[in-house]
Amino acid sequence: MRVEFAVDGLTLVGELRVPEGAGPRPGLVFTGPFTGVRDQVTGRYAERLAAEGFVTLAFDHRNWGESGGEPRQHEDPQGKLHDLRAAVSFLRARPEVDRDRIGAVGICLGGGYAMKFAAFDPRVRAFAGIAGAYNNTYAMRATMDSTLGSLTETLEREDLGGPVEYLPAVATEGEAAMPGDEPHAYYGTERGASPSWVNRVTRAGMRELITVDNMMGADFLSPTPALIVHGLIDRVCRPEGAEEAFKRLDEPKQLIWVDAKQHTDLYDREPYVTQAVEATAAFLREHL
């Protein structure tokens, strides 16, 4: 069912899925890929995990999809953490949900956000990251050196009254936030088609991506149980990032490798999605 909830004066739009049968059930909140909206990757996993017996909430973050917020298609790391907080509050107030059994599930960029959020919100009793991007400012240092100047110039023009500047989210050629064939094969085709997805992102949002540190959540998550599911081959969110996050986590924790060949295999392709769903459901049943 379509639901709405409020945070920071904004209205966020989500999809609440409630499994059949007696409740209340454990509840899961989802956050997903960069530029993603709720009827793409998070919706797929929310639907599959609802079939496993969890109440699930996939929603559009502020500035994206049907949710409120300006500028549109702008990455707001702190805002996304606020959104997750409000989503958990919404879930805990639902009669279908056991308020003391809440988990956070993040896919791609959402893996890092969900981990950082869960580390500092004791209401979250378990975390699962799938094909996660665990952004680390130290790893981004080389990127910062080459791009911070131009992105800061963009912000200065906007500070002085200029229009919000955008670039394509995906493109097979030329400049894009996610350049190359693989991102385009998902977002630029029927695979990821959504009426609320727009092929653009703010240039200022790119600065947020390279300066946010979500990896630090791994240092503070304990004793919350953590699961990391990742593809053996992933050129977008490299396996080394998943390994570092797992190494920095304390017990209880579990790392599962999936024999995927591309990052987006874990978005919508079988048998990889089923493998991730089964691993996540088993882990969350044990720890929620």
CSV table of C-alpha atoms in Angstrom, one decimal:
chain,number,residue,atom,x,y,z
A,1,MET,CA,0.0,0.0,0.0
A,2,ARG,CA,1.1,3.5,-0.7
A,3,VAL,CA,2.0,5.5,2.5
A,4,GLU,CA,3.2,8.9,3.4
A,5,PHE,CA,5.2,10.1,6.4
A,6,ALA,CA,6.8,13.4,7.4
A,7,VAL,CA,10.4,14.5,8.2
A,8,ASP,CA,11.9,17.9,8.4
A,9,GLY,CA,8.8,19.5,7.0
A,10,LEU,CA,8.9,17.2,3.9
A,11,THR,CA,6.5,14.5,2.9
A,12,LEU,CA,8.1,11.2,1.9
A,13,VAL,CA,6.2,8.6,-0.2
A,14,GLY,CA,6.7,4.9,0.3
A,15,GLU,CA,5.3,1.5,-0.3
A,16,LEU,CA,4.4,-0.6,2.8
A,17,ARG,CA,4.1,-4.3,2.2
A,18,VAL,CA,2.5,-6.5,4.9
A,19,PRO,CA,2.6,-10.3,4.6
A,20,GLU,CA,-0.5,-12.3,5.1
A,21,GLY,CA,-1.1,-14.0,8.4
A,22,ALA,CA,-1.0,-13.0,12.1
A,23,GLY,CA,1.2,-10.3,13.3
A,24,PRO,CA,2.9,-8.2,14.5
A,25,ARG,CA,5.9,-9.0,12.4
A,26,PRO,CA,9.5,-7.8,12.2
A,27,GLY,CA,9.8,-4.6,10.1
A,28,LEU,CA,12.5,-3.7,7.5
A,29,VAL,CA,13.3,-0.3,6.2
A,30,PHE,CA,15.2,0.0,2.8
A,31,THR,CA,17.5,2.5,1.2
A,32,GLY,CA,19.0,1.9,-2.2
A,33,PRO,CA,21.2,2.9,-5.1
A,34,PHE,CA,22.4,6.4,-6.0
A,35,THR,CA,19.5,8.1,-8.0
A,36,GLY,CA,17.2,5.1,-7.3
A,37,VAL,CA,13.5,5.3,-6.5
A,38,ARG,CA,11.3,2.9,-4.6
A,39,ASP,CA,9.9,0.9,-7.6
A,40,GLN,CA,13.3,-0.1,-8.7
A,41,VAL,CA,15.9,-2.0,-6.6
A,42,THR,CA,14.6,-1.3,-3.1
A,43,GLY,CA,11.0,-2.2,-4.2
A,44,ARG,CA,12.2,-5.5,-5.7
A,45,TYR,CA,13.9,-6.5,-2.4
A,46,ALA,CA,11.1,-5.2,-0.3
A,47,GLU,CA,8.6,-7.3,-2.2
A,48,ARG,CA,10.8,-10.4,-2.0
A,49,LEU,CA,11.4,-10.0,1.8
A,50,ALA,CA,7.8,-9.3,2.5
A,51,ALA,CA,7.1,-12.8,0.9
A,52,GLU,CA,9.6,-14.1,3.5
A,53,GLY,CA,7.4,-12.8,6.3
A,54,PHE,CA,8.7,-9.3,7.0
A,55,VAL,CA,6.8,-6.0,6.9
A,56,THR,CA,8.8,-3.9,4.5
A,57,LEU,CA,9.0,-0.2,3.8
A,58,ALA,CA,10.6,1.0,0.6
A,59,PHE,CA,10.4,4.7,0.0
A,60,ASP,CA,11.7,7.6,-2.1
A,61,HIS,CA,14.3,9.7,-0.2
A,62,ARG,CA,13.9,13.4,-0.1
A,63,ASN,CA,14.6,15.1,-3.5
A,64,TRP,CA,13.9,11.9,-5.4
A,65,GLY,CA,10.9,10.1,-6.9
A,66,GLU,CA,7.5,11.2,-5.5
A,67,SER,CA,8.9,12.5,-2.2
A,68,GLY,CA,9.2,16.2,-1.5
A,69,GLY,CA,12.4,18.2,-1.3
A,70,GLU,CA,14.5,20.7,-3.3
A,71,PRO,CA,16.6,20.8,-5.4
A,72,ARG,CA,15.3,17.8,-7.2
A,73,GLN,CA,17.6,14.8,-7.8
A,74,HIS,CA,20.1,16.1,-5.2
A,75,GLU,CA,22.1,13.8,-3.0
A,76,ASP,CA,21.8,14.8,0.6
A,77,PRO,CA,23.7,12.3,2.9
A,78,GLN,CA,22.6,13.9,6.2
A,79,GLY,CA,19.0,14.2,4.9
A,80,LYS,CA,19.0,10.5,4.0
A,81,LEU,CA,19.9,9.6,7.5
A,82,HIS,CA,17.0,11.8,8.8
A,83,ASP,CA,14.7,10.0,6.3
A,84,LEU,CA,15.7,6.6,7.6
A,85,ARG,CA,15.1,7.8,11.2
A,86,ALA,CA,11.6,8.9,10.2
A,87,ALA,CA,10.9,5.7,8.3
A,88,VAL,CA,11.8,3.6,11.4
A,89,SER,CA,9.5,5.8,13.5
A,90,PHE,CA,6.7,5.3,11.0
A,91,LEU,CA,7.3,1.5,11.0
A,92,ARG,CA,7.3,1.3,14.8
A,93,ALA,CA,4.0,3.0,15.0
A,94,ARG,CA,2.3,0.6,12.7
A,95,PRO,CA,0.1,-2.1,14.3
A,96,GLU,CA,1.4,-4.7,11.8
A,97,VAL,CA,5.0,-4.3,13.1
A,98,ASP,CA,6.8,-5.5,16.2
A,99,ARG,CA,8.3,-2.3,17.2
A,100,ASP,CA,11.3,-4.0,18.9
A,101,ARG,CA,12.2,-6.0,15.8
A,102,ILE,CA,13.4,-3.5,13.2
A,103,GLY,CA,16.1,-4.1,10.6
A,104,ALA,CA,17.8,-1.8,8.1
A,105,VAL,CA,18.6,-3.1,4.6
A,106,GLY,CA,20.7,-1.2,2.1
A,107,ILE,CA,21.6,-2.0,-1.5
A,108,CYS,CA,24.4,-0.3,-3.4
A,109,LEU,CA,24.9,3.2,-2.0
A,110,GLY,CA,22.2,2.5,0.5
A,111,GLY,CA,24.4,-0.2,2.1
A,112,GLY,CA,26.7,2.5,3.5
A,113,TYR,CA,23.8,4.7,4.6
A,114,ALA,CA,22.0,1.8,6.3
A,115,MET,CA,25.2,0.8,8.1
A,116,LYS,CA,25.9,4.3,9.3
A,117,PHE,CA,22.3,4.9,10.3
A,118,ALA,CA,22.0,1.6,12.2
A,119,ALA,CA,25.3,2.3,14.0
A,120,PHE,CA,23.8,5.3,15.8
A,121,ASP,CA,20.1,4.3,16.1
A,122,PRO,CA,19.6,1.7,18.8
A,123,ARG,CA,16.0,1.0,17.6
A,124,VAL,CA,17.6,-0.9,14.6
A,125,ARG,CA,18.4,-4.4,15.8
A,126,ALA,CA,20.0,-5.8,12.6
A,127,PHE,CA,21.7,-4.5,9.4
A,128,ALA,CA,22.1,-6.1,6.0
A,129,GLY,CA,24.1,-4.6,3.1
A,130,ILE,CA,23.7,-6.0,-0.4
A,131,ALA,CA,26.2,-5.0,-3.1
A,132,GLY,CA,27.0,-2.1,-0.8
A,133,ALA,CA,29.0,1.1,-1.4
A,134,TYR,CA,30.7,1.8,1.9
A,135,ASN,CA,32.0,5.3,1.0
A,136,ASN,CA,35.3,6.1,2.7
A,137,THR,CA,36.8,9.6,2.4
A,138,TYR,CA,40.3,8.2,2.6
A,139,ALA,CA,39.7,6.0,-0.4
A,140,MET,CA,38.1,9.0,-2.2
A,141,ARG,CA,41.1,11.3,-1.6
A,142,ALA,CA,42.5,11.1,-5.2
A,143,THR,CA,39.0,11.9,-6.6
A,144,MET,CA,38.8,14.9,-4.2
A,145,ASP,CA,42.0,16.3,-5.4
A,146,SER,CA,40.9,16.3,-9.0
A,147,THR,CA,37.3,17.3,-8.7
A,148,LEU,CA,36.7,19.4,-5.5
A,149,GLY,CA,37.8,22.6,-7.2
A,150,SER,CA,35.3,22.4,-10.1
A,151,LEU,CA,32.4,21.2,-7.8
A,152,THR,CA,33.1,24.1,-5.4
A,153,GLU,CA,32.9,26.5,-8.3
A,154,THR,CA,29.5,25.1,-9.1
A,155,LEU,CA,28.3,25.7,-5.6
A,156,GLU,CA,29.7,29.2,-5.6
A,157,ARG,CA,27.7,30.0,-8.7
A,158,GLU,CA,24.6,28.6,-7.1
A,159,ASP,CA,25.3,30.5,-3.8
A,160,LEU,CA,25.4,33.7,-5.9
A,161,GLY,CA,21.9,33.1,-7.4
A,162,GLY,CA,22.7,31.0,-10.4
A,163,PRO,CA,20.5,28.0,-11.4
A,164,VAL,CA,21.0,24.5,-10.0
A,165,GLU,CA,23.4,22.7,-12.3
A,166,TYR,CA,22.8,19.1,-13.4
A,167,LEU,CA,24.5,16.4,-15.3
A,168,PRO,CA,23.1,13.1,-16.7
A,169,ALA,CA,22.8,10.3,-14.2
A,170,VAL,CA,23.8,7.7,-16.8
A,171,ALA,CA,25.2,7.9,-20.3
A,172,THR,CA,27.2,5.4,-22.5
A,173,GLU,CA,29.3,8.3,-23.8
A,174,GLY,CA,30.3,11.7,-22.4
A,175,GLU,CA,29.9,13.1,-19.0
A,176,ALA,CA,27.6,11.4,-16.5
A,177,ALA,CA,27.5,10.7,-12.8
A,178,MET,CA,27.5,7.0,-13.5
A,179,PRO,CA,29.2,6.7,-16.9
A,180,GLY,CA,29.6,3.6,-19.0
A,181,ASP,CA,27.6,0.7,-20.3
A,182,GLU,CA,26.7,-1.1,-17.1
A,183,PRO,CA,24.8,1.6,-15.3
A,184,HIS,CA,23.1,2.6,-18.5
A,185,ALA,CA,22.0,-1.0,-19.2
A,186,TYR,CA,20.0,-0.8,-16.0
A,187,TYR,CA,18.8,2.8,-15.6
A,188,GLY,CA,18.7,3.7,-19.3
A,189,THR,CA,16.6,0.7,-20.5
A,190,GLU,CA,13.4,-1.1,-19.6
A,191,ARG,CA,15.2,-3.0,-16.9
A,192,GLY,CA,15.1,0.0,-14.5
A,193,ALA,CA,12.2,1.9,-16.1
A,194,SER,CA,10.2,4.0,-13.6
A,195,PRO,CA,7.8,6.9,-14.2
A,196,SER,CA,9.4,8.8,-11.3
A,197,TRP,CA,13.1,8.3,-12.2
A,198,VAL,CA,14.8,11.2,-14.0
A,199,ASN,CA,18.1,10.9,-15.8
A,200,ARG,CA,19.9,13.7,-14.0
A,201,VAL,CA,21.6,14.6,-10.8
A,202,THR,CA,22.8,17.8,-9.3
A,203,ARG,CA,26.5,18.6,-9.7
A,204,ALA,CA,26.6,19.7,-6.1
A,205,GLY,CA,25.4,16.2,-5.1
A,206,MET,CA,28.5,14.7,-6.6
A,207,ARG,CA,30.5,16.7,-4.0
A,208,GLU,CA,28.4,15.1,-1.3
A,209,LEU,CA,29.2,11.6,-2.6
A,210,ILE,CA,33.0,12.0,-2.5
A,211,THR,CA,33.1,13.7,0.9
A,212,VAL,CA,30.7,11.5,2.9
A,213,ASP,CA,32.2,8.8,5.2
A,214,ASN,CA,29.7,6.0,5.6
A,215,MET,CA,32.4,3.4,6.3
A,216,MET,CA,32.8,4.8,9.8
A,217,GLY,CA,29.5,3.1,10.6
A,218,ALA,CA,31.3,-0.2,10.7
A,219,ASP,CA,33.4,1.0,13.7
A,220,PHE,CA,30.3,1.8,15.7
A,221,LEU,CA,27.7,-0.7,14.7
A,222,SER,CA,28.5,-3.4,17.3
A,223,PRO,CA,26.7,-5.1,19.0
A,224,THR,CA,24.1,-4.8,16.3
A,225,PRO,CA,24.3,-7.9,14.0
A,226,ALA,CA,25.6,-7.2,10.5
A,227,LEU,CA,25.3,-9.1,7.2
A,228,ILE,CA,27.2,-8.2,4.1
A,229,VAL,CA,26.3,-9.8,0.8
A,230,HIS,CA,28.5,-8.9,-2.2
A,231,GLY,CA,29.4,-10.0,-5.7
A,232,LEU,CA,32.7,-11.6,-6.3
A,233,ILE,CA,33.1,-9.3,-9.4
A,234,ASP,CA,31.9,-5.8,-8.9
A,235,ARG,CA,33.5,-2.9,-10.8
A,236,VAL,CA,31.1,-0.3,-9.3
A,237,CYS,CA,31.2,-1.1,-5.6
A,238,ARG,CA,34.4,-3.0,-5.4
A,239,PRO,CA,34.7,-6.2,-3.3
A,240,GLU,CA,37.6,-4.6,-1.4
A,241,GLY,CA,35.1,-2.1,0.1
A,242,ALA,CA,32.9,-4.9,1.4
A,243,GLU,CA,36.0,-6.7,2.8
A,244,GLU,CA,37.1,-3.5,4.6
A,245,ALA,CA,33.6,-2.9,6.1
A,246,PHE,CA,33.5,-6.6,7.3
A,247,LYS,CA,36.9,-6.4,8.8
A,248,ARG,CA,36.0,-3.3,10.7
A,249,LEU,CA,32.8,-4.7,12.0
A,250,ASP,CA,32.7,-6.6,15.3
A,251,GLU,CA,30.7,-9.8,16.0
A,252,PRO,CA,28.0,-10.9,15.3
A,253,LYS,CA,28.7,-10.5,11.6
A,254,GLN,CA,28.5,-12.6,8.4
A,255,LEU,CA,30.0,-12.1,4.9
A,256,ILE,CA,28.5,-13.9,1.9
A,257,TRP,CA,30.0,-13.8,-1.5
A,258,VAL,CA,27.7,-14.3,-4.6
A,259,ASP,CA,29.1,-15.4,-7.9
A,260,ALA,CA,27.9,-12.3,-9.7
A,261,LYS,CA,29.7,-10.9,-12.7
A,262,GLN,CA,28.4,-7.3,-12.5
A,263,HIS,CA,27.3,-5.0,-9.8
A,264,THR,CA,23.8,-4.7,-11.3
A,265,ASP,CA,23.4,-8.5,-11.3
A,266,LEU,CA,22.3,-8.0,-7.7
A,267,TYR,CA,19.7,-5.5,-8.8
A,268,ASP,CA,17.4,-7.7,-10.8
A,269,ARG,CA,19.1,-10.8,-12.2
A,270,GLU,CA,18.7,-14.4,-11.2
A,271,PRO,CA,19.9,-16.5,-9.4
A,272,TYR,CA,21.7,-13.6,-7.7
A,273,VAL,CA,18.7,-11.8,-6.3
A,274,THR,CA,17.3,-15.0,-4.9
A,275,GLN,CA,20.6,-15.9,-3.3
A,276,ALA,CA,20.8,-12.4,-1.7
A,277,VAL,CA,17.2,-12.6,-0.5
A,278,GLU,CA,17.6,-16.0,1.0
A,279,ALA,CA,20.8,-15.1,2.8
A,280,THR,CA,19.2,-11.9,4.1
A,281,ALA,CA,16.0,-13.5,5.2
A,282,ALA,CA,17.9,-16.3,7.1
A,283,PHE,CA,20.1,-13.8,8.8
A,284,LEU,CA,17.3,-11.5,9.9
A,285,ARG,CA,15.2,-14.4,11.2
A,286,GLU,CA,18.0,-15.3,13.4
A,287,HIS,CA,18.7,-11.8,14.7
A,288,LEU,CA,15.3,-10.1,14.8
